[in-house]
Coordinates of C-alpha atoms and ligand atoms in Angstrom, one line a residue:
X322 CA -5.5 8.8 -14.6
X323 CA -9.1 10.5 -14.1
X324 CA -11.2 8.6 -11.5
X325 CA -13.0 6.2 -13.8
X326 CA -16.2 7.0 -15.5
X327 CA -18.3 5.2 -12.7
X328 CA -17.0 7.0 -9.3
X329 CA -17.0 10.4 -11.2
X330 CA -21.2 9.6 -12.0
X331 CA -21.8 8.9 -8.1
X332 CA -19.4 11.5 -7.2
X333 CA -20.0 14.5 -9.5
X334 CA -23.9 14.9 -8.5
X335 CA -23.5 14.5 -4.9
X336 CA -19.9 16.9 -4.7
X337 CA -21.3 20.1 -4.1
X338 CA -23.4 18.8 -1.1
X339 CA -20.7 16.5 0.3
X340 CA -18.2 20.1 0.8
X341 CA -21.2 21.8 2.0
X342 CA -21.8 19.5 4.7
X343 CA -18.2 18.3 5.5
X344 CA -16.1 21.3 4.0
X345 CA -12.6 21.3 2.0
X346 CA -10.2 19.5 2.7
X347 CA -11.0 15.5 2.5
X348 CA -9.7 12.5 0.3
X349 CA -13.1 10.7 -0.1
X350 CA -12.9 6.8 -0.9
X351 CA -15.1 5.2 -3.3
X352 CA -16.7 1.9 -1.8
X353 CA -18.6 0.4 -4.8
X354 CA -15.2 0.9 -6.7
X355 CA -13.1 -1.0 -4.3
X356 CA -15.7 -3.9 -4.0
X357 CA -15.1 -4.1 -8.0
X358 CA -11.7 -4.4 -7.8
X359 CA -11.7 -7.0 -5.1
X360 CA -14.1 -9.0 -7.0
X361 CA -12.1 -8.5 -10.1
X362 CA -9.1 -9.8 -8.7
X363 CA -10.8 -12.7 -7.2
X364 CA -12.6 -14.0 -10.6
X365 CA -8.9 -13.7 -12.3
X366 CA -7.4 -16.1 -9.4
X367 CA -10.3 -18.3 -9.0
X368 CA -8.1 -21.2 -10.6
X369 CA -5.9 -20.9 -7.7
X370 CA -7.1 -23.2 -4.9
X371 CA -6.3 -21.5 -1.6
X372 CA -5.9 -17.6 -3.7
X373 CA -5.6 -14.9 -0.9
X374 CA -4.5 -11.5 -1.4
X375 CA -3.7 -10.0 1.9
X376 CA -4.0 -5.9 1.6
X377 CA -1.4 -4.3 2.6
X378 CA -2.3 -1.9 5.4
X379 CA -0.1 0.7 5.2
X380 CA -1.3 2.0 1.9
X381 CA -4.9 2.7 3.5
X382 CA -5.0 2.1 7.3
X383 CA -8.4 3.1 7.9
X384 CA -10.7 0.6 9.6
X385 CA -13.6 1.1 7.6
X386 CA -12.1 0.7 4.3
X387 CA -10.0 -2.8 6.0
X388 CA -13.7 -4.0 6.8
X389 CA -14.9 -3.9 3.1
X390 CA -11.9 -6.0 2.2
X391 CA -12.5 -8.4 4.8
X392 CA -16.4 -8.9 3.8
X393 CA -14.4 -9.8 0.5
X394 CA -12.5 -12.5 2.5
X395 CA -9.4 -10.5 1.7
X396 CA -7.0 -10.7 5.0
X397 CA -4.3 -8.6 5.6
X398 CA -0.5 -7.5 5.4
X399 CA 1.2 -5.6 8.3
X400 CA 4.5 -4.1 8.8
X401 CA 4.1 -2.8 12.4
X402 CA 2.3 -2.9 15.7
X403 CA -0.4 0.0 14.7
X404 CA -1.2 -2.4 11.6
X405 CA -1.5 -5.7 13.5
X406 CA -3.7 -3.9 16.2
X407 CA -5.9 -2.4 13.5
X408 CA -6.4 -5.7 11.8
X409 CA -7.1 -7.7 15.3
X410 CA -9.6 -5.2 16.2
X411 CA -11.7 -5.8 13.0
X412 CA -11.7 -9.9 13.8
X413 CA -8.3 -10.7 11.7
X414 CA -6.5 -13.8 13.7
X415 CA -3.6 -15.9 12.8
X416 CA -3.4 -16.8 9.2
X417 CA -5.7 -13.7 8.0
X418 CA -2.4 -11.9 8.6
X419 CA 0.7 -11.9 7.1
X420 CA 3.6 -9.7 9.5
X421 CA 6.2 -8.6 7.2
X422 CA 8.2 -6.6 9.2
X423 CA 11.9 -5.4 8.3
X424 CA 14.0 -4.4 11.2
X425 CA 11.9 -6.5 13.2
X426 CA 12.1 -5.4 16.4
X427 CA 11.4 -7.9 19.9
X428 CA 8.5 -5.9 20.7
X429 CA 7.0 -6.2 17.7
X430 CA 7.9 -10.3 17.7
X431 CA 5.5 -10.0 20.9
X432 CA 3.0 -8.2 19.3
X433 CA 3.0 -10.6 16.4
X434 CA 2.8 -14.0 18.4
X435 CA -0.1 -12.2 20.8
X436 CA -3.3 -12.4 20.2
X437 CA -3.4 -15.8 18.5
X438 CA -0.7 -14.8 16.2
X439 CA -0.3 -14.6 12.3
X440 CA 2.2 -15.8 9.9
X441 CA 5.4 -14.9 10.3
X442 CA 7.4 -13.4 7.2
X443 CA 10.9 -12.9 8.6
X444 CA 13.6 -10.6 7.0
X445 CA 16.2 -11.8 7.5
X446 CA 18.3 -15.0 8.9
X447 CA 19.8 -13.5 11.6
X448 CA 16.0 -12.7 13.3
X449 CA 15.5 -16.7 13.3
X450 CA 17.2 -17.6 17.1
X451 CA 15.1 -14.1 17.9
X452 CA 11.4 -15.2 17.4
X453 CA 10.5 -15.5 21.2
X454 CA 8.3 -19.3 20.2
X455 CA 8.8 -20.8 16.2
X456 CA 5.6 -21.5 15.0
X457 CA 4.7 -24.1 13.2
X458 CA 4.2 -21.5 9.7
X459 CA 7.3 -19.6 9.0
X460 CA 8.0 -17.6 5.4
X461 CA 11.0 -15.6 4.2
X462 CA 11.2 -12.7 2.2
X463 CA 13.7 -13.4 -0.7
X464 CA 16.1 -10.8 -1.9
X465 CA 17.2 -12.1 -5.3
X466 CA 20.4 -9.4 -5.7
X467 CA 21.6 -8.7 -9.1
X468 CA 19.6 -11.6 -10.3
X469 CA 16.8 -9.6 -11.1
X470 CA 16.4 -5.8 -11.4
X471 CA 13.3 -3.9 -9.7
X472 CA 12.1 -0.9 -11.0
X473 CA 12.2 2.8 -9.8
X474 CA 10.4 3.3 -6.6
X475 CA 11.4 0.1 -5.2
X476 CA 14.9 0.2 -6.6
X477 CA 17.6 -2.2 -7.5
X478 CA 17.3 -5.6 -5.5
X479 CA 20.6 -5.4 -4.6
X480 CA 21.0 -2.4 -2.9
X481 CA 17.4 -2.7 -1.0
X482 CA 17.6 -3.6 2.7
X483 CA 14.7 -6.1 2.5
X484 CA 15.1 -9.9 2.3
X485 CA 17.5 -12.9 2.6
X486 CA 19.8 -12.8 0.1
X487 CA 20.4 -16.0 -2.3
X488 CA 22.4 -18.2 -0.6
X489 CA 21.1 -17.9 2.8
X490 CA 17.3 -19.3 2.0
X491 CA 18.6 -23.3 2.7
X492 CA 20.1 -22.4 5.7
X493 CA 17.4 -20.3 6.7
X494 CA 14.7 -22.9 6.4
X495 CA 17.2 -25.3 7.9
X496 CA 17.6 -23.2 10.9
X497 CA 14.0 -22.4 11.2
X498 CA 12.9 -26.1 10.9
X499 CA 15.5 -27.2 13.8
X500 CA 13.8 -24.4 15.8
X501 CA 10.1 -26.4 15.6
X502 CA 8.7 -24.8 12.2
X503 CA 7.6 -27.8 10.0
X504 CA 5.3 -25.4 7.5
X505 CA 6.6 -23.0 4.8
X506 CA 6.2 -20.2 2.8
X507 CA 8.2 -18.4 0.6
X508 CA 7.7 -14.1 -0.1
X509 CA 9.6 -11.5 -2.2
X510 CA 8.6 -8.1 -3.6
X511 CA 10.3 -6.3 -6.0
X512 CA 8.2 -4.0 -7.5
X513 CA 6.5 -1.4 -7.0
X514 CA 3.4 0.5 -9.2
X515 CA 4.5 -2.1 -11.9
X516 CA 2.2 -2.3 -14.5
X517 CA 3.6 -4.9 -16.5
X518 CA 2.1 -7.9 -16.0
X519 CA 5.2 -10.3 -17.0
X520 CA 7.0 -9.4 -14.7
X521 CA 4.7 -10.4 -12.1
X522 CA 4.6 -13.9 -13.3
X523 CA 8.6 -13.8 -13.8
X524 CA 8.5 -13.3 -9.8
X525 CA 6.0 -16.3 -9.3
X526 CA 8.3 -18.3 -11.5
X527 CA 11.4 -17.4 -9.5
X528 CA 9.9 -18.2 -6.3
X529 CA 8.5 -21.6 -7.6
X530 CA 12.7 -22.2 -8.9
X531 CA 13.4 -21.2 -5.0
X532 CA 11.1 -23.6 -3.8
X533 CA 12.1 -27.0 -5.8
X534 CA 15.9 -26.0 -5.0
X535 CA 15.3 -25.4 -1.0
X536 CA 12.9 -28.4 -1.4
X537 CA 15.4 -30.6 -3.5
X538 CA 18.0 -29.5 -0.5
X539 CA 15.7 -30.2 2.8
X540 CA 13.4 -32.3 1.7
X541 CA 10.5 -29.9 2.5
X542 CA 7.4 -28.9 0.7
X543 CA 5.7 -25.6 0.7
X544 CA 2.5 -24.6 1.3
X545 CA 2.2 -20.8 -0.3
X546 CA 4.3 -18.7 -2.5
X547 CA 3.5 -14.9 -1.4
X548 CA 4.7 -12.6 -5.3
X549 CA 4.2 -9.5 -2.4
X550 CA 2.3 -6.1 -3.9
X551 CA 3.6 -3.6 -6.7
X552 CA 0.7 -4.3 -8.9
X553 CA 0.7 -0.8 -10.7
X554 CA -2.4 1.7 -11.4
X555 CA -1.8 3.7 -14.3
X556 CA -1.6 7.5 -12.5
X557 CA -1.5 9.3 -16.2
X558 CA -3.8 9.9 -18.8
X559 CA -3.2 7.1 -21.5
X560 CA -1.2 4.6 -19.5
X561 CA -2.3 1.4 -19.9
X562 CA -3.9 -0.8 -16.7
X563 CA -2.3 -4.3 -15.3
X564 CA -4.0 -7.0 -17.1
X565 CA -4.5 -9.0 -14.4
X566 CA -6.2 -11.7 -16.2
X567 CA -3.5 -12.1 -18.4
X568 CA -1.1 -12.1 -15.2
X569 CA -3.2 -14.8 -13.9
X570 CA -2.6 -17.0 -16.9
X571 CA 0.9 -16.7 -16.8
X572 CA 1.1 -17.7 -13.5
X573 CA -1.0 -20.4 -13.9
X574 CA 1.1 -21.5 -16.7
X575 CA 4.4 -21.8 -14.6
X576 CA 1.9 -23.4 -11.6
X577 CA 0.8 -26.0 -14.1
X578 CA 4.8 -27.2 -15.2
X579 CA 5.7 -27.1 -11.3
X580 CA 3.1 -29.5 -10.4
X581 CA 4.4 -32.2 -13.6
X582 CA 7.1 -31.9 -11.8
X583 CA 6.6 -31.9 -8.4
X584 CA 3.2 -33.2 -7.8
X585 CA 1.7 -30.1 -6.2
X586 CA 1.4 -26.7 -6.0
X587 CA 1.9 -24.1 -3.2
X588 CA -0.7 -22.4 -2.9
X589 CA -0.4 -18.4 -4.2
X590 CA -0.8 -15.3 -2.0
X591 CA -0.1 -11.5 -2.5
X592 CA -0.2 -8.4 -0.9
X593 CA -1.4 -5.4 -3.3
X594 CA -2.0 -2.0 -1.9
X595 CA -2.4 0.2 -4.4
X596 CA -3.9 -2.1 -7.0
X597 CA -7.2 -2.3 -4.4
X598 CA -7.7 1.1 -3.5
X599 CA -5.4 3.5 -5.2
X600 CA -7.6 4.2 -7.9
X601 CA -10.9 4.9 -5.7
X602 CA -9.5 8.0 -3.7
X603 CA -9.7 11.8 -4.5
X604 CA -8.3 14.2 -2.7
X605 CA -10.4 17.0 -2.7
X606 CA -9.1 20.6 -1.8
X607 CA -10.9 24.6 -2.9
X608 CA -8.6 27.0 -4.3
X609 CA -7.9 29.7 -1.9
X610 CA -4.7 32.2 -3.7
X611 CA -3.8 32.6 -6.8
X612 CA 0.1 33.8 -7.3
X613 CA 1.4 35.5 -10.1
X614 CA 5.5 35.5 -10.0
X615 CA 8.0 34.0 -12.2
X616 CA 5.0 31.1 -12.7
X617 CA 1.3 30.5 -11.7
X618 CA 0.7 29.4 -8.7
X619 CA -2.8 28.2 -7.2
X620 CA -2.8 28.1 -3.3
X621 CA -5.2 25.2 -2.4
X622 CA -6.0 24.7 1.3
X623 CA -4.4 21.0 1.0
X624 CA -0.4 20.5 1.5
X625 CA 1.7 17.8 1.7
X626 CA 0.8 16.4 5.0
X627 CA -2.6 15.0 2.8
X628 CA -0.4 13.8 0.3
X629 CA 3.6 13.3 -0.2
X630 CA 3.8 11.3 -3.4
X631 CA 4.2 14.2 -6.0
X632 CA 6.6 15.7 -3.5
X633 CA 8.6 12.3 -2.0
X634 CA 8.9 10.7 -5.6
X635 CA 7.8 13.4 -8.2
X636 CA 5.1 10.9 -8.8
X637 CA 2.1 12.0 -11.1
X638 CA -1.6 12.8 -9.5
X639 CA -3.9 13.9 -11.9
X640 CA -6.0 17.0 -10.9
X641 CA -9.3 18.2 -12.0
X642 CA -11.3 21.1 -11.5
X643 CA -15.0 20.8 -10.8
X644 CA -17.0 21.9 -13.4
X645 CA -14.5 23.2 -15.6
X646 CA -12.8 21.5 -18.8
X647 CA -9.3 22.2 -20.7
X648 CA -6.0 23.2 -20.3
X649 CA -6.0 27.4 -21.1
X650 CA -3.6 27.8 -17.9
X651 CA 0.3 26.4 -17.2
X652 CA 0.3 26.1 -13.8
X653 CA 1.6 25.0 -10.3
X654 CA -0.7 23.7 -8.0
X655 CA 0.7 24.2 -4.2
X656 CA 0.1 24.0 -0.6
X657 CA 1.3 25.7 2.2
X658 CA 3.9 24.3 3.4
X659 CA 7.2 26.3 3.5
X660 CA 9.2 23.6 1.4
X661 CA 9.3 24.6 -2.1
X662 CA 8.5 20.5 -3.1
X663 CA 5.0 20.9 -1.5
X664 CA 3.4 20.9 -5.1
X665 CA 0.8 18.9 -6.5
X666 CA 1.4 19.6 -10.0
X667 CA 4.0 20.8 -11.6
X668 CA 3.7 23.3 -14.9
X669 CA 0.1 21.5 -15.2
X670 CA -1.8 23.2 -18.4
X671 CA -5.4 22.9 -16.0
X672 CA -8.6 25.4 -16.7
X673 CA -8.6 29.0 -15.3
X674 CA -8.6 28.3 -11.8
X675 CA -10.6 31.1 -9.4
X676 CA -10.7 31.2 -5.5
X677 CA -13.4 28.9 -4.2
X678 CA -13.1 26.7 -7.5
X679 CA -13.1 22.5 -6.1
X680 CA -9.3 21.4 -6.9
X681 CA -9.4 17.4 -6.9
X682 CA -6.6 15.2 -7.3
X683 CA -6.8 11.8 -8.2
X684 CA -6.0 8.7 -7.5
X685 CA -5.3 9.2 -3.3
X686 CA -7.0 6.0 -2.4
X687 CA -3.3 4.1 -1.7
X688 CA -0.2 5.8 0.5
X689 CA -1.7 8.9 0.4
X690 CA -3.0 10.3 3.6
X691 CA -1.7 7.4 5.3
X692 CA 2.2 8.7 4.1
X693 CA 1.7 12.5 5.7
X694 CA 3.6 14.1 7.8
X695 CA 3.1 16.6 10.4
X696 CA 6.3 19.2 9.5
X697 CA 5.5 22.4 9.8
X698 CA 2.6 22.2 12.2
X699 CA 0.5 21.0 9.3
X700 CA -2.5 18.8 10.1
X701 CA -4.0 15.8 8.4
X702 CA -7.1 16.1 6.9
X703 CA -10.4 13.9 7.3
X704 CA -11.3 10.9 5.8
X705 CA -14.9 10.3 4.1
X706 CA -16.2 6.8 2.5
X707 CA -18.8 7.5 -0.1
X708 CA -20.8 3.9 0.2
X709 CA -22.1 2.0 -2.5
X710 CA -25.8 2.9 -1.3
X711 CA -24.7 6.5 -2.2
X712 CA -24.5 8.4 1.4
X713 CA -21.3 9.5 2.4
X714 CA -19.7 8.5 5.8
X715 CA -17.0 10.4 8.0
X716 CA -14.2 7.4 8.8
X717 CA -11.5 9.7 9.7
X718 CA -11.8 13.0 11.4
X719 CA -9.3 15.9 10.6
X720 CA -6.5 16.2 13.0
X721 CA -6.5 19.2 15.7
X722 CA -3.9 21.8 17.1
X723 CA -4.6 19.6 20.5
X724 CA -3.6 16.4 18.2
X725 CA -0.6 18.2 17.0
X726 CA 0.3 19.5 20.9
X727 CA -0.2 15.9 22.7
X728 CA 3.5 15.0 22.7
X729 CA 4.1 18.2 24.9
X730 CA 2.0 17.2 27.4
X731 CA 4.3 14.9 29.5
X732 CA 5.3 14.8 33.2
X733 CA 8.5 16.8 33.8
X734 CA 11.5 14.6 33.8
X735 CA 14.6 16.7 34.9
X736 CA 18.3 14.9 35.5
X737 CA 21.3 16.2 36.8
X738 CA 24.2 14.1 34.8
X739 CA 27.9 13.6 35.3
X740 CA 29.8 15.9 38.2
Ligands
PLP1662 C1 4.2 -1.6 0.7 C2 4.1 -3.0 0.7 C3 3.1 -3.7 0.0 C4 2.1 -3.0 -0.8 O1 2.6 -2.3 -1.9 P1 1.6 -1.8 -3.1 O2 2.5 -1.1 -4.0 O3 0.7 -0.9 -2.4 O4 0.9 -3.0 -3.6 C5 3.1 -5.1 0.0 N1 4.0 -5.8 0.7 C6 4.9 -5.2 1.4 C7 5.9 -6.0 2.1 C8 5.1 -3.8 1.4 O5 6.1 -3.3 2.1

């Protein structure tokens, strides 16, 4: 979808300026749009005592933009060293972070239970006799198999490597309580981009059936259900937006029948990525060819180390051109990498693009830059937050050749194998 109406008023007027000073290409973040979003979300969970939505890193790892969602009391969700480093640095300690790691490795159980730890989500049963010290907070991701279907980034449940499956959560909780853990949580995520907000409260319903069964088997009670991220962002023109509020009353709806029948209520976490910032990112690249073959193509001096999604999942951006309206052209919008899915659009009816013209492409606020790759010699481009009191900040430099060239520079390490 366009950038809303808001961030194209503070961006529009200061655009020309902000390439003159910085030059093509950056993705630029929005601040005042992400600050609405996180106080959106918060007013549709106040009813949930204890609420906390812990952003997932890896859809925007840059410290800056983790800091805005920490004033916001937001904590956060990591899935690897680099991510529990980057949260500790801003402040984040134990239960501000939530480690869901899959494939867990032992050095990344260190890193987790360092630093005054965080909570534990573990991915499997087999990891539980590998946690180097139980703590006292331990959650499992569920997988619920062919019991419930997922949707098509995340794929079917039962053929996704993350979670516990069905029957092992009692034995799980069994094994982690004999190991010293005597708090418990309970995590899944399914979705992913999912803008349909039943299904969201369909997951919280699941878990809370989870929890009275485990509870019902160990006599243990449970002090969060996490429903994970997937909260969607409609990407096209016309699709409609997650009504969260409505999401939050259905949820609130299965909370209220738990607790007639238990007493209490865990309290409710998630972990959105996208939903926070994914909307409040542009990518914005200047036209440098123009192609005429078989098809259109316009060269723009972006590629897909800035941004896989169109390539990776054939997922939808939407692109503007600055200063320019309609659709008189059918074209390909490209980078430069020499793999013929480096495209940002595909057969796009976009205004007559010229050299020089501003390309931007929407919606690169969530696993966008954060997702490139370096094939191909192709370097990352900057990062610039465009704060609410209207100047612009540089939170990322571009990469450099000597970036790209680091991993050559090693001591020589020769050996003579076998006879
Ligand atoms: C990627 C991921 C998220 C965030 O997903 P979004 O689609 O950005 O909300 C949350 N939790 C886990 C475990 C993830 O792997």
């Amino acid at each position: 979808m366009p950038i809303s109406a808001a961030f194209e008023k503070r961006l529009s007027p200061r655009l020309r300026d902000i390439v003159a000073h910085y030059g093509t290409p950056f993705h630029l973040y929005d601040e005042a749009g992400i600050r609405e979003t996180g106080e959106a979300l918060k007013q549709a969970f106040q009813g949930f005592d204890g609420f906390m939505e812990y952003y997932a890193v890896k859809a925007l790892p840059n410290p800056r933009i983790l800091q805005i969602l920490q004033s916001m009391g937001f904590g956060f969700d990591c899935s690897s060293i680099a991510e529990l480093k980057l949260s500790r640095q801003l402040g984040a300690r134990s239960e501000d972070i939530m480690f869901t790691s899959t494939n867990t490795s032992r050095a990344e159980f260190e890193a987790a239970a360092d630093a005054g730890g965080c909570v534990l989500n573990l991915d499997d049963i087999s990891l539980i006799p590998k946690v180097p010290v139980m703590p006292e907070l331990i959650c499992f991701r569920y997988n619920p198999g062919p019991r419930r279907t997922g949707n098509e980034i995340i794929g079917n449940p039962a053929e996704s490597k993350y979670g516990l499956a069905h029957d092992q959560l009692t034995d799980a909780y069994r094994a982690a309580r004999d190991r010293g853990a005597c708090r418990f949580g309970l995590h899944t995520m399914l979705v992913s981009n999912e803008r349909e907000q039943a299904y969201m409260v369909e997951t919280a319903q699941m878990l809370l059936e989870r929890v009275e069964q485990i509870s019902a088997d160990l006599g243990i009670s449970f002090e969060f259900i996490n429903i994970g991220g997937g909260l969607g962002i409609p990407y096209e023109p016309g699709e409609e937006t997650l009504d969260i509020r409505s999401m939050a009353a259905g949820i609130s709806e299965v909370f209220d029948k738990f607790r007639d029948r238990n007493g209490y209520v865990p309290k409710l976490y998630m972990e959105s990525g996208r939903y926070m910032t994914g909307p409040h990112g542009v990518l914005v690249t200047s036209a440098i060819n123009r192609k005429e073959i078989y098809r259109t193509y316009i060269g723009v001096d972006a590629c897909m180390s800035a941004l896989m999604r169109p390539g990776m999942y054939g997922a939808y951006h939407h692109i503007t051109v600055a200063g320019k309206e309609g659709g008189q052209e059918t074209v390909d919008v490209v980078g430069s990498l020499c793999e013929n899915n480096d495209k940002f659009a595909i057969q796009r009816a976009l205004p007559v693009i010229e050299e020089g013209d501003l390309v931007l492409i929407h919606d690169t606020g969530a696993h966008a830059l954060a997702m490139g790759f370096n094939y191909n010699g192709k370097l990352r481009p900057k990062e610039l937050l465009l704060r609410s009191d209207g100047s612009v900040e540089l939170i990322r430099r571009a990469e450099t050749l000597d970036d790209y060239f680091r991993t050559l520079d090693f001591e020589e390490d020769v050996m003579h194998v076998g006879p």
